[in-house]
mmCIF file of C-alpha atoms in Angstrom:
data_model
loop_
_atom_site.group_PDB
_atom_site.id
_atom_site.type_symbol
_atom_site.label_atom_id
_atom_site.label_comp_id
_atom_site.label_asym_id
_atom_site.label_seq_id
_atom_site.Cartn_x
_atom_site.Cartn_y
_atom_site.Cartn_z
ATOM 1 C CA MET A 1 87.343 56.151 111.482
ATOM 2 C CA LYS A 2 86.420 59.379 113.283
ATOM 3 C CA ALA A 3 89.167 58.738 115.825
ATOM 4 C CA LEU A 4 91.685 58.218 113.001
ATOM 5 C CA PHE A 5 90.803 61.507 111.290
ATOM 6 C CA GLY A 6 90.910 63.238 114.665
ATOM 7 C CA TYR A 7 94.414 61.875 115.310
ATOM 8 C CA ILE A 8 95.619 62.942 111.840
ATOM 9 C CA GLY A 9 94.119 66.414 112.332
ATOM 10 C CA ARG A 10 95.789 66.888 115.725
ATOM 11 C CA GLN A 11 99.154 65.777 114.337
ATOM 12 C CA ALA A 12 98.799 68.143 111.361
ATOM 13 C CA ILE A 13 97.966 71.090 113.657
ATOM 14 C CA ASN A 14 100.867 70.177 115.945
ATOM 15 C CA PHE A 15 103.227 70.052 112.950
ATOM 16 C CA LEU A 16 102.072 73.440 111.658
ATOM 17 C CA ASN A 17 102.513 74.955 115.136
ATOM 18 C CA HIS A 18 106.127 73.715 115.198
ATOM 19 C CA VAL A 19 106.798 75.094 111.698
ATOM 20 C CA SER A 20 105.342 78.464 112.716
ATOM 21 C CA SER A 21 107.415 78.563 115.936
ATOM 22 C CA ILE A 22 110.634 77.647 114.086
ATOM 23 C CA TYR A 23 109.961 80.426 111.554
ATOM 24 C CA ARG A 24 109.398 82.992 114.335
ATOM 25 C CA LEU A 25 112.629 81.897 116.037
ATOM 26 C CA PHE A 26 114.489 82.234 112.721
ATOM 27 C CA GLN A 27 113.084 85.751 112.295
ATOM 28 C CA LYS A 28 114.209 86.789 115.791
ATOM 29 C CA ALA A 29 117.695 85.350 115.294
ATOM 30 C CA ALA A 30 118.019 87.083 111.894
ATOM 31 C CA TYR A 31 116.952 90.404 113.472
ATOM 32 C CA TRP A 32 119.578 90.201 116.237
ATOM 33 C CA ILE A 33 122.318 89.130 113.804
ATOM 34 C CA PHE A 34 121.695 91.594 110.945
ATOM 35 C CA ALA A 35 119.380 94.442 112.015
ATOM 36 C CA ALA A 36 120.048 95.007 115.737
ATOM 37 C CA PRO A 37 123.799 95.870 115.334
ATOM 38 C CA LEU A 38 122.767 98.704 112.972
ATOM 39 C CA LYS A 39 120.600 100.085 115.814
ATOM 40 C CA LYS A 40 123.557 100.010 118.231
ATOM 41 C CA LYS A 41 122.421 96.777 119.871
ATOM 42 C CA PRO A 42 125.408 94.523 119.145
ATOM 43 C CA PHE A 43 125.679 90.920 120.280
ATOM 44 C CA LYS A 44 128.531 89.708 122.515
ATOM 45 C CA SER A 45 131.366 88.866 120.106
ATOM 46 C CA ASN A 46 133.307 86.927 122.770
ATOM 47 C CA HIS A 47 130.361 84.506 123.085
ATOM 48 C CA VAL A 48 130.500 83.975 119.324
ATOM 49 C CA PHE A 49 134.233 83.156 119.421
ATOM 50 C CA VAL A 50 133.682 80.639 122.232
ATOM 51 C CA GLN A 51 131.036 78.881 120.137
ATOM 52 C CA MET A 52 133.231 79.026 117.017
ATOM 53 C CA VAL A 53 135.980 77.191 118.879
ATOM 54 C CA GLU A 54 133.518 74.645 120.251
ATOM 55 C CA ILE A 55 131.764 74.007 116.917
ATOM 56 C CA GLY A 56 134.625 74.501 114.456
ATOM 57 C CA VAL A 57 137.877 73.517 116.128
ATOM 58 C CA GLY A 58 136.223 70.717 118.084
ATOM 59 C CA SER A 59 134.820 69.170 114.893
ATOM 60 C CA ILE A 60 138.085 69.166 112.909
ATOM 61 C CA PRO A 61 139.358 65.684 113.957
ATOM 62 C CA ILE A 62 136.137 63.872 113.070
ATOM 63 C CA VAL A 63 135.666 65.848 109.820
ATOM 64 C CA PHE A 64 139.320 65.040 108.987
ATOM 65 C CA LEU A 65 138.841 61.285 109.386
ATOM 66 C CA VAL A 66 135.392 60.992 107.805
ATOM 67 C CA SER A 67 136.338 63.082 104.738
ATOM 68 C CA LEU A 68 139.661 61.270 104.228
ATOM 69 C CA PHE A 69 137.988 57.859 104.310
ATOM 70 C CA MET A 70 135.107 59.024 102.100
ATOM 71 C CA GLY A 71 137.588 60.308 99.495
ATOM 72 C CA MET A 72 139.321 56.916 99.528
ATOM 73 C CA VAL A 73 136.021 55.044 99.164
ATOM 74 C CA LEU A 74 134.917 57.354 96.360
ATOM 75 C CA ALA A 75 138.188 56.783 94.476
ATOM 76 C CA MET A 76 137.822 53.006 94.726
ATOM 77 C CA GLN A 77 134.176 53.046 93.650
ATOM 78 C CA THR A 78 134.760 55.322 90.651
ATOM 79 C CA ALA A 79 137.838 53.319 89.639
ATOM 80 C CA TYR A 80 135.701 50.164 89.546
ATOM 81 C CA GLN A 81 133.573 51.645 86.746
ATOM 82 C CA LEU A 82 136.149 53.818 84.964
ATOM 83 C CA GLN A 83 138.590 50.937 84.618
ATOM 84 C CA LYS A 84 136.071 49.074 82.429
ATOM 85 C CA MET A 85 136.013 52.048 80.020
ATOM 86 C CA GLY A 86 139.779 52.605 80.060
ATOM 87 C CA ALA A 87 139.326 55.995 81.741
ATOM 88 C CA LEU A 88 141.104 55.359 85.039
ATOM 89 C CA MET A 89 142.975 58.666 84.737
ATOM 90 C CA TYR A 90 139.707 60.535 85.490
ATOM 91 C CA VAL A 91 139.385 59.176 89.031
ATOM 92 C CA GLY A 92 140.858 62.399 90.434
ATOM 93 C CA SER A 93 138.433 64.535 88.431
ATOM 94 C CA LEU A 94 135.381 62.649 89.698
ATOM 95 C CA VAL A 95 136.574 62.655 93.305
ATOM 96 C CA ALA A 96 137.296 66.399 93.243
ATOM 97 C CA VAL A 97 133.979 67.433 91.663
ATOM 98 C CA SER A 98 131.930 65.038 93.804
ATOM 99 C CA MET A 99 133.575 66.194 97.035
ATOM 100 C CA THR A 100 133.268 69.932 96.370
ATOM 101 C CA ARG A 101 129.740 69.968 94.929
ATOM 102 C CA GLU A 102 128.000 67.294 96.981
ATOM 103 C CA ILE A 103 129.726 64.994 99.421
ATOM 104 C CA GLY A 104 131.927 67.497 101.273
ATOM 105 C CA PRO A 105 129.100 69.901 102.265
ATOM 106 C CA LEU A 106 126.610 67.102 102.995
ATOM 107 C CA LEU A 107 128.991 64.949 105.023
ATOM 108 C CA THR A 108 130.265 67.896 107.046
ATOM 109 C CA ALA A 109 126.732 69.087 107.819
ATOM 110 C CA ILE A 110 125.622 65.642 109.016
ATOM 111 C CA VAL A 111 128.715 65.319 111.225
ATOM 112 C CA VAL A 112 128.171 68.784 112.737
ATOM 113 C CA ALA A 113 124.433 68.128 113.197
ATOM 114 C CA GLY A 114 125.227 64.977 115.158
ATOM 115 C CA ARG A 115 127.919 66.619 117.245
ATOM 116 C CA SER A 116 127.079 70.308 117.675
ATOM 117 C CA GLY A 117 123.335 70.353 116.892
ATOM 118 C CA SER A 118 122.713 67.757 119.583
ATOM 119 C CA ALA A 119 124.985 69.663 121.995
ATOM 120 C CA MET A 120 122.981 72.863 121.432
ATOM 121 C CA ALA A 121 119.685 71.086 122.114
ATOM 122 C CA ALA A 122 121.046 69.358 125.232
ATOM 123 C CA GLU A 123 122.701 72.483 126.671
ATOM 124 C CA LEU A 124 119.726 74.793 126.103
ATOM 125 C CA GLY A 125 117.295 72.051 127.154
ATOM 126 C CA THR A 126 119.108 71.636 130.463
ATOM 127 C CA MET A 127 118.934 75.407 130.994
ATOM 128 C CA LYS A 128 115.217 75.318 130.181
ATOM 129 C CA VAL A 129 114.541 72.499 132.653
ATOM 130 C CA SER A 130 116.513 74.220 135.423
ATOM 131 C CA GLU A 131 114.594 77.484 134.648
ATOM 132 C CA GLU A 132 117.805 79.402 133.833
ATOM 133 C CA ILE A 133 116.224 80.728 130.608
ATOM 134 C CA ASP A 134 113.213 82.005 132.572
ATOM 135 C CA ALA A 135 115.633 83.667 135.002
ATOM 136 C CA LEU A 136 117.375 85.469 132.107
ATOM 137 C CA GLU A 137 114.040 86.860 130.912
ATOM 138 C CA THR A 138 113.187 87.928 134.475
ATOM 139 C CA ILE A 139 116.322 90.068 134.778
ATOM 140 C CA GLY A 140 115.729 91.633 131.340
ATOM 141 C CA ILE A 141 118.171 89.627 129.176
ATOM 142 C CA ASN A 142 116.786 88.517 125.815
ATOM 143 C CA PRO A 143 117.501 84.743 125.575
ATOM 144 C CA VAL A 144 117.522 84.820 121.760
ATOM 145 C CA ARG A 145 120.218 87.506 121.729
ATOM 146 C CA PHE A 146 122.203 85.972 124.581
ATOM 147 C CA LEU A 147 121.935 82.235 123.822
ATOM 148 C CA ILE A 148 120.847 81.629 120.234
ATOM 149 C CA VAL A 149 122.616 84.351 118.220
ATOM 150 C CA PRO A 150 126.177 83.301 119.247
ATOM 151 C CA ARG A 151 125.464 79.668 118.367
ATOM 152 C CA VAL A 152 123.763 80.362 115.021
ATOM 153 C CA LEU A 153 126.361 82.948 113.979
ATOM 154 C CA ALA A 154 129.246 80.650 114.956
ATOM 155 C CA ILE A 155 127.912 77.730 112.934
ATOM 156 C CA LEU A 156 127.218 80.018 109.933
ATOM 157 C CA VAL A 157 130.904 80.979 109.933
ATOM 158 C CA MET A 158 132.461 77.630 110.822
ATOM 159 C CA LEU A 159 130.477 75.176 108.675
ATOM 160 C CA PRO A 160 131.703 76.631 105.330
ATOM 161 C CA CYS A 161 135.271 76.600 106.747
ATOM 162 C CA LEU A 162 134.880 72.951 107.761
ATOM 163 C CA THR A 163 133.429 72.191 104.323
ATOM 164 C CA ILE A 164 136.542 73.567 102.591
ATOM 165 C CA PHE A 165 138.647 71.441 104.931
ATOM 166 C CA ALA A 166 136.487 68.363 104.148
ATOM 167 C CA ASP A 167 136.787 68.978 100.378
ATOM 168 C CA TRP A 168 140.554 69.131 100.678
ATOM 169 C CA MET A 169 140.817 65.995 102.832
ATOM 170 C CA GLY A 170 138.504 64.073 100.479
ATOM 171 C CA MET A 171 140.780 64.909 97.557
ATOM 172 C CA VAL A 172 143.801 63.824 99.608
ATOM 173 C CA GLY A 173 142.049 60.501 100.294
ATOM 174 C CA GLY A 174 141.373 60.075 96.570
ATOM 175 C CA TYR A 175 145.012 60.908 95.795
ATOM 176 C CA ILE A 176 146.259 58.239 98.224
ATOM 177 C CA ILE A 177 144.186 55.539 96.509
ATOM 178 C CA GLY A 178 144.697 56.836 92.963
ATOM 179 C CA VAL A 179 148.479 57.119 93.173
ATOM 180 C CA GLY A 180 149.198 54.491 95.815
ATOM 181 C CA ASN A 181 146.900 51.673 94.684
ATOM 182 C CA LEU A 182 145.638 52.358 91.164
ATOM 183 C CA GLY A 183 149.025 53.217 89.658
ATOM 184 C CA ILE A 184 148.086 56.682 88.340
ATOM 185 C CA SER A 185 151.117 58.969 88.235
ATOM 186 C CA SER A 186 151.116 61.795 90.763
ATOM 187 C CA GLY A 187 151.453 64.544 88.136
ATOM 188 C CA LEU A 188 148.625 63.139 85.979
ATOM 189 C CA TYR A 189 146.288 62.793 88.982
ATOM 190 C CA ILE A 190 146.898 66.372 90.133
ATOM 191 C CA SER A 191 146.617 67.857 86.629
ATOM 192 C CA LYS A 192 143.308 66.075 85.962
ATOM 193 C CA THR A 193 142.007 67.280 89.326
ATOM 194 C CA ILE A 194 142.934 70.904 88.577
ATOM 195 C CA ASP A 195 141.488 70.696 85.043
ATOM 196 C CA ALA A 196 138.142 69.363 86.324
ATOM 197 C CA LEU A 197 137.617 71.819 89.178
ATOM 198 C CA VAL A 198 136.059 75.212 88.485
ATOM 199 C CA LEU A 199 135.116 77.957 90.944
ATOM 200 C CA LYS A 200 131.426 77.220 90.430
ATOM 201 C CA ASP A 201 131.890 73.739 91.963
ATOM 202 C CA ILE A 202 133.433 75.220 95.118
ATOM 203 C CA PHE A 203 130.862 78.036 95.462
ATOM 204 C CA THR A 204 127.997 75.575 94.941
ATOM 205 C CA GLY A 205 129.185 73.575 97.929
ATOM 206 C CA LEU A 206 129.726 76.670 100.076
ATOM 207 C CA ILE A 207 126.219 78.020 99.363
ATOM 208 C CA LYS A 208 124.793 74.653 100.390
ATOM 209 C CA SER A 209 126.869 74.629 103.582
ATOM 210 C CA LEU A 210 125.488 78.054 104.582
ATOM 211 C CA ALA A 211 121.916 76.763 104.236
ATOM 212 C CA PHE A 212 122.819 73.597 106.175
ATOM 213 C CA ALA A 213 124.365 75.725 108.948
ATOM 214 C CA GLY A 214 121.158 77.734 109.328
ATOM 215 C CA ILE A 215 119.126 74.524 109.584
ATOM 216 C CA ILE A 216 121.398 72.965 112.224
ATOM 217 C CA GLY A 217 121.589 76.141 114.332
ATOM 218 C CA VAL A 218 117.876 76.988 114.331
ATOM 219 C CA ILE A 219 116.633 73.398 114.814
ATOM 220 C CA GLY A 220 119.156 72.655 117.583
ATOM 221 C CA CYS A 221 118.287 75.834 119.505
ATOM 222 C CA TYR A 222 114.529 75.425 118.954
ATOM 223 C CA GLN A 223 114.547 71.867 120.297
ATOM 224 C CA GLY A 224 116.425 73.087 123.356
ATOM 225 C CA PHE A 225 113.908 75.874 123.985
ATOM 226 C CA ILE A 226 110.839 73.584 123.904
ATOM 227 C CA VAL A 227 112.109 70.893 126.269
ATOM 228 C CA LYS A 228 109.519 69.542 128.700
ATOM 229 C CA GLY A 229 109.704 66.724 131.222
ATOM 230 C CA GLY A 230 113.134 66.941 132.880
ATOM 231 C CA ALA A 231 116.088 64.768 131.868
ATOM 232 C CA GLU A 232 113.920 62.472 129.750
ATOM 233 C CA GLY A 233 112.640 65.475 127.797
ATOM 234 C CA VAL A 234 116.201 66.708 127.216
ATOM 235 C CA GLY A 235 117.158 63.340 125.734
ATOM 236 C CA ARG A 236 114.054 63.299 123.558
ATOM 237 C CA SER A 237 114.682 66.818 122.224
ATOM 238 C CA THR A 238 118.354 66.031 121.544
ATOM 239 C CA THR A 239 117.417 62.999 119.462
ATOM 240 C CA THR A 240 114.719 64.957 117.626
ATOM 241 C CA ALA A 241 117.186 67.763 116.849
ATOM 242 C CA VAL A 242 119.604 65.354 115.148
ATOM 243 C CA VAL A 243 116.929 63.427 113.234
ATOM 244 C CA LEU A 244 115.054 66.543 112.080
ATOM 245 C CA SER A 245 118.244 68.391 111.118
ATOM 246 C CA THR A 246 119.460 65.420 109.066
ATOM 247 C CA ILE A 247 116.149 65.110 107.206
ATOM 248 C CA LEU A 248 115.987 68.853 106.473
ATOM 249 C CA ILE A 249 119.655 68.925 105.373
ATOM 250 C CA ILE A 250 119.039 66.152 102.825
ATOM 251 C CA LEU A 251 115.827 67.858 101.677
ATOM 252 C CA ALA A 252 117.632 71.201 101.266
ATOM 253 C CA ASP A 253 120.468 69.444 99.428
ATOM 254 C CA CYS A 254 117.966 67.958 96.976
ATOM 255 C CA VAL A 255 116.382 71.384 96.376
ATOM 256 C CA PHE A 256 119.717 73.182 95.894
ATOM 257 C CA THR A 257 121.046 70.445 93.604
ATOM 258 C CA ALA A 258 117.923 70.730 91.445
ATOM 259 C CA ILE A 259 118.289 74.534 91.302
ATOM 260 C CA PHE A 260 121.971 74.370 90.354
ATOM 261 C CA TYR A 261 121.294 71.634 87.779
ATOM 262 C CA PHE A 262 118.174 73.000 86.072
ATOM 263 C CA VAL A 263 118.250 76.779 86.679
ATOM 264 C CA PHE A 264 122.003 77.547 86.838
ATOM 265 C CA PRO A 265 123.606 74.643 84.902
#
């Protein structure tokens, strides 16, 4: 029994140490993004653009396909229930609201966490193992400013853009099923979609995507910075980055949905 409590205590302390380290890394990144430029210590904008291309443009094909198929699935699933109530014309409304408020931001974040969050952890982890990060510190270059800020800033800009793209493609997928298979007229489908959507739905999704971007960027970079044990450690940190980011994204989604439902209905 004593050994069990000792194990639980060590794991709890280890967890709190990780939480504290992630918070300190977030603080440093926020300082270099928002405060340092005001003190004439700007970050390298060309590094940010390189990361924006890598994270944003590189993710477009997979976001395109996943969102299109999810919109089609959503249309079929909602039609299954709405048809029983004689309300098939509202398929477009449900697809549009569901994609903009919930599924678009969540799906895009999970895709980007799997693709770009893991890439951040692997790239920075490899630099950590080969002591390149230590070399940067030795020659006076701040690794947070040089390595983390471009990645976090790029994902903060690109994830909301990808979310808008995902929302649009999901609605296109719903339109294909609604008009092509369910027999709803094109004009009726589009008018019901426009009637159902309000700006609040779109902004709700974009606010969520900003929070998801911060989670993916900070967790991916943190896991890269704490790599130990060579190539095996890089693989372990990459897997942890994806798993942890996904869990935190879903947790944050639950919190934001509760806030928007109960506090700002």
